[in-house]
Amino acid sequence: MIRFTKDNSQFQLDTKTSTYNMQVRDGFLLHLYWGARLEGGDHSYFFREQGRAAFSPRMENCGGFILDDVPLEYPCWGRGDLRTPAIEIENPDGSNIVDLRYESHAVSAGKPRIPGLPAVYVENDSECETLVVTLRDKYSNVCVDLYYCVMEDYDILTRYACVRNEGSENVIIRRAMSASFDFDHIRFDVISNYGTHCRERQIERHALQHGRYTMSSRRGASSHVHNPFLILTSPTADETSGDAYATVLVYSGSFAAEAAAGQFDSARAMIGLNPEEFSWTLASGESFYTPEAIQTYSATGLTQMSQNFHRLFRTRLCRGKFRDARRPVLLNSWEACYFSFDEERLKKIGTCSAELGIELLVIDDGWFGKRDTDNCSLGDWVVDKRKLPNGIEGIYNHLKELGIGLGIWFEPEMISPDSDLYRAHPDWCLHIADRPRSEGRNQLILDLSRGEVCDYLYDSIAAVIGTGMIDYVKWDFNRNMTEVGSEPLGKEKQREVTHRYYLGLYSLLERLITDFPNVLFESCSGGGGRFDAGLLYYMPQVWTSDNSDAIERLRIQHGTSLVYPMSAMSAHVSASPNHQTGHVTPFDTRFTVAFTGSFGYELDPTQLCDEDKQRVIHTGNLFKEYGERIAKGNYYRLRDPHEETCGAWCTVSEDQSLCIAGYVLTHVRMYGNNERIALRGLKPDALYKEKFTGITYRGDQLMNFGLHAPTTLEYQSILWILEEQK
Ligand code: DGJ
């Protein structure tokens, strides 16, 4: 609900359990409150006017306040606030100043679309109310519309800004963040993800300290290194208690998220496009939209925060027919064969997969051009007849007879210097004239800010998937950006290239998913190098990591679950010893870890022993039986594999009648330690029967005492499936 009280110029934005307040004072849009839900009324006294000048200047005509000492909604650079700004504008005279004051506001039902950018959507206008507050700099006539979309039932507030140039000359946007958050204290911990390829989204937590703490990417991708979100919690907050304030950016390129503690012990946090990597020339009459930032508040710790994001992303960010459907049990050829396959080998794998109940075979890298290794052919999306003499049709017909689907791998955004495409269009990649072009994995990146490049990609992909033979596409992206230049844009706009690249990518994806609604798209960037809310808008699942080791995946999935739902995490059972780490793990452990995600296999089924083949049949059946309810359930982190010698979690169906819980022992300590796992989210007085043992427990027993867990064998695991007895 959105309320505006004229008498005291206050805005109150209520979600189910939270309230966000702002107030206009002397033309400035001040931030008053973000926290547990409040009744309406006058909250003016929340603003504490202390007039602490220190060395900060006092502005004309604004009561007693010192701008550097007040909580602001969208702080500007160039006047009295000397903290990090949300916006910086270079004016036609070269000065760097903008002074935005309240001009008007409007409230409407529903949620507008952000032109060209992914965003949370609603299915019905009654799901959201939108407030737009317009601010203006009366000298330059630069205006900013601040959008606040309140999804009350989801406990979500989304925000973005539209910068409009109503002046007569060009201005340059040097920085335009999506959202900024001021707090009047610094008693916070900051929680973030960090990592690298094959070790994405580890969790780091530390106290907020004076100075600026930034998590960011200048890599032209949201990246393996940090993830575009920011979580601030009260210092003692844990899974079940304490305040959590969180924001996630719906964007896949370079970003910055910052939390800073200032001189008067107040805090400011913000998230948006990375200003180090960006500027934008805005001609008279033009507008620029920032990506959307999604925020949620939980008064009961991290689980509720995560579940708020999970529910929203699952149901109002992901789209298409696969959003609510159980995903197919698939087998991916990458760790089964890498580049060495041909039609015969794929057919054998397909036949064996079908016998084991697998529903879809994905041909990963290596089916096109002359690609026997990773040094050529990206861009030449034409079947390699040496390997597949009967084209895709040959393998498709075979699988069709077996009754299973076909998926295929692309890395559309890349170009190999050794490719026909590069020989024809050497200028189509991101590059800077007369400078060397750095290769990553022997490849360059196509310039998706160019329409003709996106058109070429659309045509090449459509030629393959438009035959009706393809059910699934894995969309890979295997390097970060360097030499980010695009000649057609001219020298003034070179700092726009990365953002224009993403506008190009998003519009290409929009065309493809609109024209091919029956294809399930999975995004991938060397695993999780672009696991972000931006791409989830187009592709409902992501290959979580190139590290398919169950033990490492425990940590990766745990960290990913802070923000992203399990249904978005592709998780496969791979071979043992694991190809990345050499860990030898039992099949059941690999299954237990993969089961809660979008499930499949990453191995050669023809090489499995008979027992493991039976296990594939059995586990695939479990996923078919429970996959849909798990995907829609609420996820609880029960043990932290980063901190403890085990990992444990459970998913509880929306109606609380099914609970699937997993436990993996990651490090054995002699004679164990009486480990037991207390579950969460159940009905206390309901009876739950465990599927494999037949034992019945009451919900309160499971939640207060828990279940005994194995403690004696390293990498041992247990999966509990508990169904309510009615
Ligand atoms: C990186 C991906 O993450 C892998 O799963 C695989 O598709 C390779 N690329 C293929 O080159």
XYZ file of C-alpha atoms and ligand atoms in Angstrom:
737
model
C 0.000 0.000 0.000
C 1.229 3.506 -0.808
C 0.075 6.483 1.241
C 0.900 10.146 0.882
C 0.009 12.560 3.673
C -0.185 16.053 2.331
C 0.015 17.834 5.705
C 3.486 16.578 6.419
C 4.533 15.544 2.883
C 5.174 11.977 3.914
C 5.156 8.859 1.794
C 4.496 5.524 3.425
C 5.088 2.330 1.419
C 3.864 -0.806 3.152
C 4.513 -4.409 2.267
C 3.096 -7.321 4.253
C 5.650 -6.984 7.043
C 7.679 -3.869 6.250
C 7.341 -0.120 5.933
C 9.435 2.356 3.967
C 8.999 6.073 4.686
C 10.128 9.240 2.928
C 9.400 12.885 3.479
C 9.788 16.022 1.420
C 11.433 18.815 3.425
C 12.565 22.082 1.929
C 12.331 20.421 -1.466
C 14.611 17.518 -0.561
C 13.385 13.949 -0.599
C 14.540 12.604 2.754
C 14.580 9.019 3.872
C 12.760 8.479 7.181
C 12.460 4.780 7.880
C 12.864 1.229 6.578
C 11.973 -1.630 8.876
C 9.136 -3.589 10.454
C 5.662 -2.524 9.416
C 4.262 0.600 11.064
C 0.786 1.954 11.169
C 0.258 5.217 9.319
C 0.565 8.505 11.157
C 3.118 11.214 11.363
C 6.675 9.886 11.522
C 8.302 13.308 11.117
C 10.167 13.008 14.387
C 12.216 10.131 12.940
C 14.229 12.817 11.180
C 16.759 14.103 13.664
C 17.985 17.497 12.656
C 21.302 17.930 14.352
C 22.879 20.562 12.148
C 26.304 18.987 12.551
C 28.341 21.033 10.194
C 31.831 19.734 10.862
C 33.431 21.007 7.645
C 30.323 20.560 5.517
C 28.674 23.604 3.938
C 25.146 24.765 4.772
C 22.777 25.185 1.823
C 20.625 28.224 1.173
C 16.902 28.136 2.006
C 16.827 24.779 3.649
C 16.003 25.309 7.259
C 18.807 24.373 9.519
C 19.919 21.199 7.937
C 23.299 20.281 6.668
C 22.841 18.083 3.635
C 25.924 16.070 4.522
C 24.190 14.959 7.715
C 20.728 13.951 6.551
C 19.320 10.704 5.164
C 18.481 11.177 1.488
C 16.648 9.054 -1.064
C 18.708 9.861 -4.147
C 21.785 11.858 -3.165
C 23.291 14.178 -5.778
C 26.849 15.225 -6.366
C 28.000 18.826 -6.454
C 26.286 20.521 -3.532
C 26.194 19.951 0.204
C 26.236 16.149 0.460
C 29.845 15.027 0.252
C 29.181 11.302 0.743
C 28.899 8.878 -2.172
C 26.202 10.164 -4.523
C 23.562 8.177 -6.370
C 23.832 10.498 -9.358
C 26.460 12.669 -11.023
C 25.773 14.757 -14.109
C 28.248 16.575 -16.317
C 26.581 19.707 -17.639
C 27.109 21.335 -21.052
C 29.561 23.794 -19.432
C 31.656 20.877 -18.148
C 30.640 21.359 -14.519
C 29.746 18.329 -12.451
C 26.724 19.317 -10.416
C 23.089 18.429 -10.097
C 20.685 19.581 -7.401
C 17.481 17.551 -7.540
C 14.433 18.844 -5.680
C 10.950 17.432 -5.375
C 8.593 18.523 -8.118
C 5.634 16.118 -8.123
C 4.564 12.564 -7.578
C 2.002 10.111 -8.904
C 0.650 6.779 -7.698
C -0.819 4.143 -9.982
C -1.888 0.522 -9.888
C 0.322 -2.079 -11.538
C 3.974 -2.064 -12.496
C 5.331 -0.341 -15.597
C 7.884 -2.117 -17.801
C 11.393 -0.731 -17.974
C 12.191 -0.143 -21.636
C 14.803 -2.622 -22.865
C 15.645 -4.026 -19.440
C 14.660 -7.141 -17.523
C 12.488 -6.528 -14.477
C 10.086 -8.116 -12.070
C 6.574 -8.244 -13.550
C 3.044 -8.659 -12.257
C 0.270 -10.802 -13.668
C -2.413 -8.518 -12.404
C -2.344 -4.798 -11.586
C -3.662 -5.557 -8.122
C -0.304 -7.194 -7.267
C 1.565 -3.913 -7.246
C 1.261 -0.189 -6.711
C 3.794 2.194 -8.180
C 4.884 5.559 -6.863
C 6.857 7.862 -9.139
C 8.507 10.826 -7.468
C 9.812 13.410 -9.902
C 12.808 15.518 -8.934
C 14.200 18.404 -10.979
C 17.334 20.477 -11.140
C 15.897 23.882 -11.980
C 19.169 25.142 -13.458
C 19.848 22.347 -15.942
C 16.327 20.949 -16.217
C 17.627 17.472 -15.659
C 14.795 15.485 -14.081
C 14.853 12.160 -12.323
C 11.785 9.995 -11.861
C 12.277 7.677 -8.917
C 10.140 4.555 -9.279
C 9.002 2.649 -6.178
C 6.976 -0.480 -6.966
C 5.361 -1.984 -3.901
C 4.498 -5.685 -4.123
C 2.796 -5.921 -0.781
C 2.008 -9.606 -0.729
C 5.547 -10.509 -1.826
C 7.137 -8.281 0.851
C 9.067 -6.648 -1.948
C 9.812 -3.099 -3.010
C 11.506 -2.560 -6.357
C 13.208 0.647 -7.418
C 14.787 2.235 -10.442
C 15.376 5.715 -11.782
C 14.700 7.403 -15.084
C 16.942 10.378 -15.861
C 15.377 12.807 -18.338
C 17.057 15.703 -20.058
C 14.570 18.541 -20.356
C 17.341 21.040 -20.997
C 18.288 22.202 -24.470
C 21.771 20.693 -24.712
C 23.426 17.323 -24.147
C 24.354 16.336 -20.616
C 26.486 13.354 -19.598
C 25.353 10.969 -16.904
C 28.495 10.010 -15.020
C 26.720 7.903 -12.431
C 23.105 6.833 -11.993
C 22.550 4.225 -9.321
C 19.366 2.208 -9.163
C 18.748 2.686 -5.450
C 20.410 4.287 -2.461
C 19.724 3.508 1.213
C 20.575 5.751 4.178
C 20.559 4.542 7.786
C 21.122 6.608 10.930
C 23.474 4.041 12.495
C 26.233 1.667 11.488
C 25.447 -1.390 13.595
C 25.510 -3.700 10.619
C 27.205 -6.756 9.245
C 27.663 -6.875 5.500
C 27.102 -10.239 3.803
C 28.258 -10.828 0.268
C 29.291 -13.498 -2.211
C 32.822 -13.759 -3.494
C 34.620 -16.390 -5.517
C 36.105 -17.379 -8.812
C 35.501 -19.837 -11.642
C 34.601 -23.231 -10.118
C 34.306 -21.648 -6.650
C 31.499 -19.155 -7.085
C 29.336 -17.481 -4.457
C 31.164 -18.305 -1.270
C 29.842 -16.326 1.677
C 31.720 -13.534 3.416
C 30.430 -11.619 6.421
C 32.036 -8.816 8.384
C 31.142 -5.775 10.426
C 30.507 -2.563 8.528
C 33.377 -0.211 9.212
C 34.182 3.387 8.444
C 35.062 3.877 4.830
C 33.542 2.439 1.681
C 33.141 -1.281 1.154
C 32.452 -2.117 -2.469
C 31.549 -5.319 -4.226
C 31.638 -4.787 -7.913
C 32.455 -6.043 -11.350
C 34.187 -4.235 -14.210
C 34.342 -7.478 -16.152
C 31.433 -6.875 -18.486
C 29.560 -9.603 -16.619
C 28.069 -9.877 -13.175
C 30.934 -12.373 -12.754
C 32.138 -15.305 -10.680
C 33.941 -12.866 -8.390
C 31.081 -10.960 -6.771
C 27.329 -11.092 -7.200
C 25.078 -8.077 -7.725
C 23.419 -7.943 -4.326
C 24.008 -6.388 -0.956
C 22.830 -7.628 2.420
C 23.078 -5.640 5.634
C 22.070 -7.338 8.866
C 22.036 -6.557 12.526
C 25.317 -7.882 13.979
C 23.773 -10.926 15.641
C 21.326 -11.806 12.882
C 21.232 -15.456 11.880
C 18.893 -17.667 9.890
C 15.966 -17.177 12.253
C 16.437 -13.842 13.992
C 17.639 -10.311 13.501
C 17.144 -7.635 10.864
C 18.132 -8.239 7.264
C 17.999 -5.453 4.677
C 18.787 -6.709 1.203
C 18.863 -5.510 -2.357
C 19.491 -7.367 -5.610
C 20.196 -5.783 -8.982
C 18.378 -7.127 -12.027
C 21.373 -6.854 -14.328
C 24.058 -9.041 -15.895
C 26.874 -6.622 -16.703
C 29.328 -4.553 -14.678
C 27.779 -3.400 -11.419
C 28.695 -1.814 -8.109
C 27.218 -2.399 -4.674
C 28.564 -0.312 -1.852
C 28.060 0.047 1.887
C 29.764 2.885 3.699
C 29.900 4.167 7.262
C 30.325 7.928 7.468
C 31.717 10.586 9.744
C 28.570 10.946 11.855
C 28.180 7.189 12.240
C 25.422 6.933 9.709
C 25.476 4.395 6.888
C 24.782 4.644 3.178
C 24.396 1.715 0.814
C 23.699 1.693 -2.899
C 23.558 -0.548 -5.921
C 23.564 0.018 -9.661
C 25.608 0.206 -12.837
C 29.319 0.396 -12.114
C 30.152 4.083 -12.561
C 33.806 3.250 -13.230
C 32.709 1.532 -16.376
C 29.976 3.832 -17.534
C 28.819 7.203 -18.735
C 25.917 8.101 -20.992
C 25.321 11.095 -23.217
C 21.745 12.228 -22.856
C 20.578 14.521 -25.628
C 17.804 17.037 -25.090
C 14.490 15.207 -24.787
C 16.078 11.798 -24.120
C 15.619 9.481 -21.134
C 17.844 6.909 -19.511
C 16.542 4.082 -17.324
C 18.683 2.403 -14.695
C 18.312 -1.335 -14.081
C 15.879 -2.327 -11.377
C 16.946 -2.944 -7.772
C 14.774 -5.253 -5.700
C 14.708 -4.817 -1.966
C 13.286 -6.762 0.915
C 13.417 -6.499 4.685
C 13.151 -9.333 7.163
C 12.775 -8.900 10.915
C 13.332 -12.626 11.389
C 16.734 -13.210 9.874
C 18.190 -14.550 6.679
C 15.828 -17.402 5.854
C 12.854 -15.105 5.448
C 14.931 -12.686 3.388
C 16.031 -15.484 1.048
C 12.542 -16.927 0.776
C 11.150 -13.513 -0.183
C 13.602 -13.347 -3.091
C 13.112 -17.014 -4.012
C 9.359 -16.689 -4.293
C 9.572 -13.482 -6.286
C 12.230 -14.755 -8.685
C 10.480 -18.079 -9.199
C 7.101 -16.585 -9.938
C 7.522 -12.945 -11.016
C 10.949 -12.776 -12.646
C 11.274 -16.109 -14.449
C 8.813 -16.421 -17.306
C 7.504 -18.838 -19.856
C 6.054 -22.290 -19.787
C 8.978 -23.730 -17.804
C 8.507 -21.308 -14.940
C 6.036 -23.562 -13.167
C 6.821 -26.854 -14.854
C 9.016 -29.641 -13.599
C 12.196 -29.420 -15.610
C 13.252 -32.485 -17.622
C 15.784 -34.922 -16.184
C 18.639 -34.344 -18.596
C 22.042 -35.716 -19.424
C 24.685 -33.282 -20.604
C 27.470 -34.554 -22.853
C 30.214 -32.219 -21.574
C 31.762 -34.258 -18.784
C 30.734 -37.440 -20.631
C 32.772 -36.771 -23.790
C 34.054 -33.171 -23.868
C 34.845 -32.553 -27.568
C 35.233 -36.194 -28.562
C 31.937 -37.419 -29.827
C 30.319 -38.372 -33.068
C 26.867 -39.505 -34.048
C 27.593 -43.108 -33.091
C 28.767 -42.215 -29.602
C 25.883 -39.823 -29.004
C 23.406 -42.433 -30.152
C 24.840 -44.946 -27.700
C 24.638 -42.411 -24.910
C 21.094 -41.539 -25.990
C 19.987 -45.183 -26.040
C 21.471 -45.834 -22.637
C 19.997 -42.573 -21.261
C 16.537 -43.518 -22.442
C 16.856 -46.936 -20.808
C 17.704 -45.209 -17.551
C 14.697 -42.899 -17.671
C 16.571 -39.748 -18.699
C 14.295 -37.392 -20.606
C 16.628 -35.198 -22.622
C 20.143 -35.424 -24.063
C 22.140 -32.209 -24.371
C 24.898 -32.025 -26.972
C 27.334 -29.624 -25.392
C 30.278 -27.836 -27.022
C 31.820 -29.291 -30.169
C 28.958 -29.978 -32.614
C 29.593 -27.071 -35.019
C 32.305 -25.658 -37.300
C 35.491 -27.675 -36.919
C 35.607 -27.566 -33.174
C 37.732 -30.423 -31.850
C 39.117 -28.236 -29.109
C 38.389 -24.757 -27.778
C 40.528 -22.843 -30.268
C 38.142 -22.288 -33.180
C 34.703 -22.008 -34.801
C 32.699 -19.905 -32.320
C 30.386 -17.907 -34.543
C 30.051 -20.640 -37.191
C 26.838 -22.224 -35.931
C 26.700 -24.852 -38.638
C 26.803 -28.592 -37.923
C 30.177 -30.304 -38.222
C 29.376 -33.077 -40.694
C 32.566 -34.928 -39.796
C 31.021 -35.640 -36.387
C 27.341 -35.570 -37.236
C 27.149 -36.705 -40.878
C 23.350 -36.748 -40.782
C 23.179 -33.346 -39.167
C 21.219 -32.673 -36.035
C 18.400 -34.583 -37.630
C 20.364 -37.837 -37.410
C 20.605 -37.733 -33.662
C 17.180 -36.120 -33.270
C 15.448 -38.956 -35.124
C 17.236 -41.510 -32.994
C 16.225 -39.787 -29.761
C 12.692 -39.267 -30.994
C 12.299 -42.987 -31.470
C 13.551 -43.481 -27.947
C 11.058 -40.876 -26.727
C 13.581 -38.408 -25.355
C 14.274 -34.768 -26.168
C 17.316 -33.004 -27.575
C 19.198 -30.014 -26.218
C 22.093 -28.111 -27.718
C 24.885 -25.800 -26.590
C 25.653 -22.354 -27.999
C 28.078 -19.683 -27.006
C 26.473 -17.004 -29.151
C 28.202 -13.926 -27.779
C 31.676 -15.172 -28.737
C 33.759 -15.333 -31.872
C 36.904 -17.383 -32.484
C 39.618 -15.622 -34.496
C 39.822 -18.935 -36.344
C 36.270 -18.881 -37.681
C 34.578 -18.076 -40.953
C 32.634 -15.373 -39.158
C 35.801 -13.621 -38.034
C 37.366 -13.917 -41.456
C 34.260 -12.267 -42.917
C 33.727 -9.664 -40.176
C 36.896 -8.972 -38.181
C 35.319 -5.725 -36.993
C 32.325 -7.436 -35.350
C 34.089 -8.077 -32.055
C 34.615 -5.656 -29.203
C 37.970 -4.066 -29.957
C 39.879 -0.836 -30.087
C 41.382 0.088 -33.429
C 45.132 -0.391 -33.762
C 45.439 -2.193 -30.436
C 45.916 -5.912 -29.862
C 42.794 -7.931 -29.062
C 43.202 -10.000 -25.897
C 41.899 -13.510 -26.161
C 40.348 -15.495 -23.334
C 39.966 -19.228 -23.999
C 41.167 -18.362 -27.523
C 38.133 -16.204 -28.186
C 36.911 -12.633 -28.589
C 33.517 -11.175 -27.744
C 31.061 -10.092 -30.394
C 29.891 -6.496 -30.214
C 26.253 -6.904 -29.253
C 25.756 -3.159 -29.184
C 25.584 -3.516 -33.000
C 22.188 -4.392 -34.427
C 23.603 -6.344 -37.377
C 25.561 -8.608 -35.005
C 22.432 -9.370 -32.979
C 20.527 -10.037 -36.200
C 23.218 -12.461 -37.357
C 23.004 -14.284 -34.033
C 19.232 -14.429 -34.133
C 19.308 -15.904 -37.645
C 22.018 -18.464 -36.868
C 20.352 -19.651 -33.676
C 16.878 -19.640 -35.206
C 18.171 -21.745 -38.103
C 19.123 -24.471 -35.630
C 16.334 -24.283 -33.083
C 13.598 -23.263 -35.509
C 13.551 -26.762 -36.990
C 11.416 -27.903 -34.062
C 14.030 -30.511 -33.135
C 15.490 -28.647 -30.164
C 13.857 -28.657 -26.732
C 16.601 -27.002 -24.730
C 19.427 -24.517 -25.268
C 22.430 -24.034 -23.003
C 23.676 -20.459 -23.553
C 27.308 -20.157 -22.517
C 29.692 -17.165 -22.098
C 33.287 -18.057 -21.365
C 35.410 -14.987 -20.809
C 35.256 -11.457 -19.438
C 35.469 -8.272 -21.481
C 38.595 -6.363 -22.410
C 39.285 -3.701 -25.059
C 35.675 -2.649 -24.745
C 35.298 -0.514 -27.824
C 32.739 -0.171 -30.583
C 33.702 2.026 -33.497
C 30.199 2.758 -34.828
C 29.350 4.540 -31.579
C 31.967 7.242 -32.079
C 34.445 8.452 -29.551
C 31.997 10.223 -27.226
C 30.044 7.064 -26.475
C 32.749 4.515 -25.769
C 31.841 4.340 -22.066
C 28.321 3.354 -23.105
C 29.481 0.186 -24.854
C 29.119 -2.313 -22.003
C 25.603 -1.181 -21.150
C 24.613 -1.023 -24.818
C 26.022 -4.549 -25.165
C 23.576 -5.740 -22.495
C 20.684 -3.880 -24.080
C 21.566 -5.738 -27.294
C 21.813 -9.087 -25.526
C 18.526 -8.590 -23.697
C 16.701 -7.663 -26.873
C 18.178 -10.671 -28.712
C 17.064 -12.962 -25.890
C 13.608 -11.406 -25.859
C 13.211 -12.153 -29.564
C 14.383 -15.721 -29.159
C 12.254 -16.648 -26.167
C 9.219 -15.002 -27.740
C 9.652 -16.810 -31.033
C 10.623 -20.153 -29.457
C 8.451 -20.446 -26.358
C 8.753 -24.228 -26.256
C 12.521 -24.198 -25.846
C 13.911 -24.292 -22.322
C 16.861 -21.878 -22.156
C 19.563 -22.365 -19.559
C 22.198 -19.703 -19.025
C 25.790 -20.476 -18.232
C 29.030 -18.575 -18.040
C 31.733 -21.100 -17.342
C 29.166 -22.227 -14.767
C 28.022 -19.333 -12.612
C 29.841 -16.323 -14.087
C 26.510 -14.650 -14.802
C 24.202 -16.091 -12.166
C 22.080 -12.986 -11.846
C 18.502 -11.788 -11.781
C 18.933 -10.120 -15.198
C 19.360 -13.396 -17.049
C 16.752 -15.209 -14.959
C 14.185 -12.992 -16.683
C 14.987 -14.775 -19.941
C 16.261 -18.163 -18.822
C 14.753 -19.809 -15.728
C 17.809 -21.867 -14.841
C 21.578 -21.468 -14.731
C 24.416 -23.997 -14.817
C 25.439 -23.192 -11.268
C 29.156 -23.913 -11.523
C 31.683 -25.726 -13.672
C 32.586 -27.433 -10.446
C 30.272 -30.434 -10.373
C 31.856 -31.968 -7.273
C 29.147 -32.652 -4.695
C 31.224 -31.417 -1.775
C 32.205 -28.140 -3.439
C 28.666 -27.744 -4.760
C 27.346 -27.839 -1.200
C 29.131 -24.577 -0.511
C 28.349 -23.043 -3.878
C 24.638 -23.861 -3.632
C 24.492 -22.674 -0.033
C 25.967 -19.290 -1.009
C 23.786 -19.034 -4.112
C 20.657 -19.687 -2.052
C 21.114 -16.433 -0.151
C 19.299 -14.784 -3.008
C 18.453 -17.250 -5.789
C 15.935 -20.124 -5.674
C 17.029 -23.745 -5.965
C 14.859 -24.156 -9.073
C 17.230 -21.744 -10.842
C 20.270 -23.865 -9.989
C 21.110 -26.556 -12.500
C 22.676 -29.393 -10.544
C 23.946 -32.636 -12.063
C 25.269 -35.924 -10.791
C 28.749 -36.281 -12.300
C 31.319 -39.060 -12.318
C 33.464 -40.118 -9.383
C 36.353 -39.341 -9.003
C 35.151 -35.859 -9.813
C 36.829 -34.292 -12.858
C 37.538 -30.961 -11.156
C 38.584 -31.927 -7.633
C 39.323 -35.653 -7.719
C 36.956 -36.221 -4.785
C 35.577 -39.723 -4.614
C 31.994 -39.532 -3.400
C 29.189 -42.087 -3.177
C 26.528 -41.874 -5.887
C 23.883 -41.206 -3.252
C 25.758 -38.160 -1.992
C 26.073 -36.746 -5.495
C 22.370 -37.306 -5.967
C 21.380 -35.830 -2.608
C 23.230 -32.604 -3.446
C 21.857 -32.335 -6.985
C 18.289 -33.360 -6.189
C 17.007 -30.021 -4.915
C 18.131 -28.151 -8.031
C 17.128 -28.489 -11.678
C 18.325 -32.023 -11.918
C 20.368 -34.027 -14.385
C 23.546 -36.003 -15.079
C 26.940 -34.967 -16.359
C 28.558 -38.347 -17.103
C 28.729 -41.130 -19.648
C 25.908 -43.502 -18.673
C 27.358 -46.302 -20.794
C 30.329 -46.426 -18.425
C 28.272 -46.927 -15.264
C 28.235 -50.203 -13.372
C 24.900 -51.976 -13.078
C 24.315 -50.765 -9.514
C 24.814 -47.159 -10.554
C 22.513 -47.646 -13.539
C 19.821 -48.798 -11.127
C 20.546 -45.747 -9.012
C 20.077 -43.474 -12.031
C 16.668 -45.031 -12.655
C 15.715 -44.741 -9.008
C 16.905 -41.153 -8.531
C 15.385 -39.972 -11.803
C 12.065 -41.394 -10.644
C 12.366 -39.541 -7.358
C 12.918 -36.278 -9.218
C 9.968 -36.977 -11.497
C 7.794 -37.656 -8.473
C 8.881 -34.765 -6.265
C 10.688 -32.277 -8.530
C 7.781 -29.939 -9.136
C 6.751 -29.676 -5.501
C 10.343 -29.167 -4.397
C 10.899 -26.424 -6.943
C 7.919 -24.514 -5.598
C 8.718 -25.171 -1.953
C 10.392 -23.050 0.697
C 14.095 -23.638 1.118
C 15.794 -23.664 4.539
C 19.549 -23.658 5.136
C 20.069 -25.890 8.174
C 23.865 -26.198 8.383
C 26.522 -23.984 6.870
C 29.095 -26.064 4.947
C 31.447 -23.049 4.938
C 31.637 -23.037 8.717
C 30.801 -26.586 9.789
C 31.891 -30.130 9.026
C 28.632 -30.862 7.244
C 25.987 -29.287 5.076
C 22.239 -29.687 5.619
C 19.124 -28.144 4.180
C 15.480 -28.864 3.599
C 12.736 -27.848 1.215
C 9.153 -27.807 2.421
C 6.266 -27.760 -0.029
C 3.996 -24.726 0.046
C 1.250 -26.677 1.818
C 3.791 -28.105 4.323
C 2.798 -31.658 3.492
C 6.167 -32.665 2.003
C 9.662 -32.080 3.300
C 12.809 -33.175 1.523
C 15.914 -32.812 3.632
C 19.542 -33.496 2.800
C 22.654 -33.888 4.893
C 26.270 -34.434 3.809
C 29.178 -35.080 6.118
C 32.131 -33.154 4.714
C 34.735 -33.937 7.326
C 34.836 -36.900 9.690
C 35.883 -36.392 13.284
C 36.755 -39.610 15.112
C 33.793 -41.141 16.920
C 31.441 -38.572 15.492
C 29.571 -36.015 17.490
C 25.962 -37.176 17.851
C 24.959 -35.029 14.932
C 21.254 -34.412 14.512
C 19.500 -32.128 12.124
C 16.470 -30.145 13.233
C 14.133 -29.396 10.337
C 12.150 -26.222 9.797
C 8.905 -25.077 8.252
C 6.733 -28.081 9.176
C 3.327 -28.244 10.836
C 4.159 -28.969 14.495
C 1.257 -31.301 15.136
C 1.190 -33.120 11.791
C 2.551 -36.654 11.382
C 5.236 -37.137 8.746
C 6.242 -40.562 7.433
C 9.804 -40.953 6.156
C 9.785 -42.677 2.769
C 12.831 -44.942 3.032
C 12.497 -46.113 6.636
C 8.732 -45.991 7.026
C 9.149 -44.294 10.414
C 6.582 -41.675 11.389
C 7.486 -38.531 13.325
C 5.513 -35.550 14.570
C 6.397 -32.163 13.112
C 7.391 -30.769 16.504
C 9.805 -33.684 17.033
C 11.398 -33.089 13.663
C 11.745 -29.368 14.271
C 12.790 -29.396 17.931
C 14.884 -32.533 18.221
C 15.479 -33.409 14.593
C 16.824 -36.530 12.909
C 20.024 -38.422 13.667
C 22.607 -37.903 10.956
C 25.481 -40.205 9.962
C 28.841 -39.215 11.397
C 31.347 -41.898 10.536
C 32.241 -41.888 6.834
C 33.568 -38.891 4.996
C 31.221 -37.661 2.258
C 28.452 -39.895 3.548
C 25.019 -38.387 3.154
C 21.388 -38.967 3.891
C 18.248 -37.914 2.122
C 14.998 -37.808 4.041
C 11.652 -37.605 2.272
C 8.900 -36.890 4.758
C 5.266 -36.852 3.743
C 2.375 -35.822 5.922
C 0.055 -38.656 6.919
C -3.515 -37.476 6.674
C 31.753 -23.980 -19.928
C 30.518 -24.608 -19.348
O 30.275 -24.182 -18.067
C 30.645 -26.118 -19.434
O 29.572 -26.744 -18.803
C 30.746 -26.496 -20.875
O 29.556 -26.165 -21.521
C 31.927 -25.788 -21.506
N 31.891 -24.375 -21.294
C 31.975 -26.065 -22.973
O 32.958 -25.360 -23.599
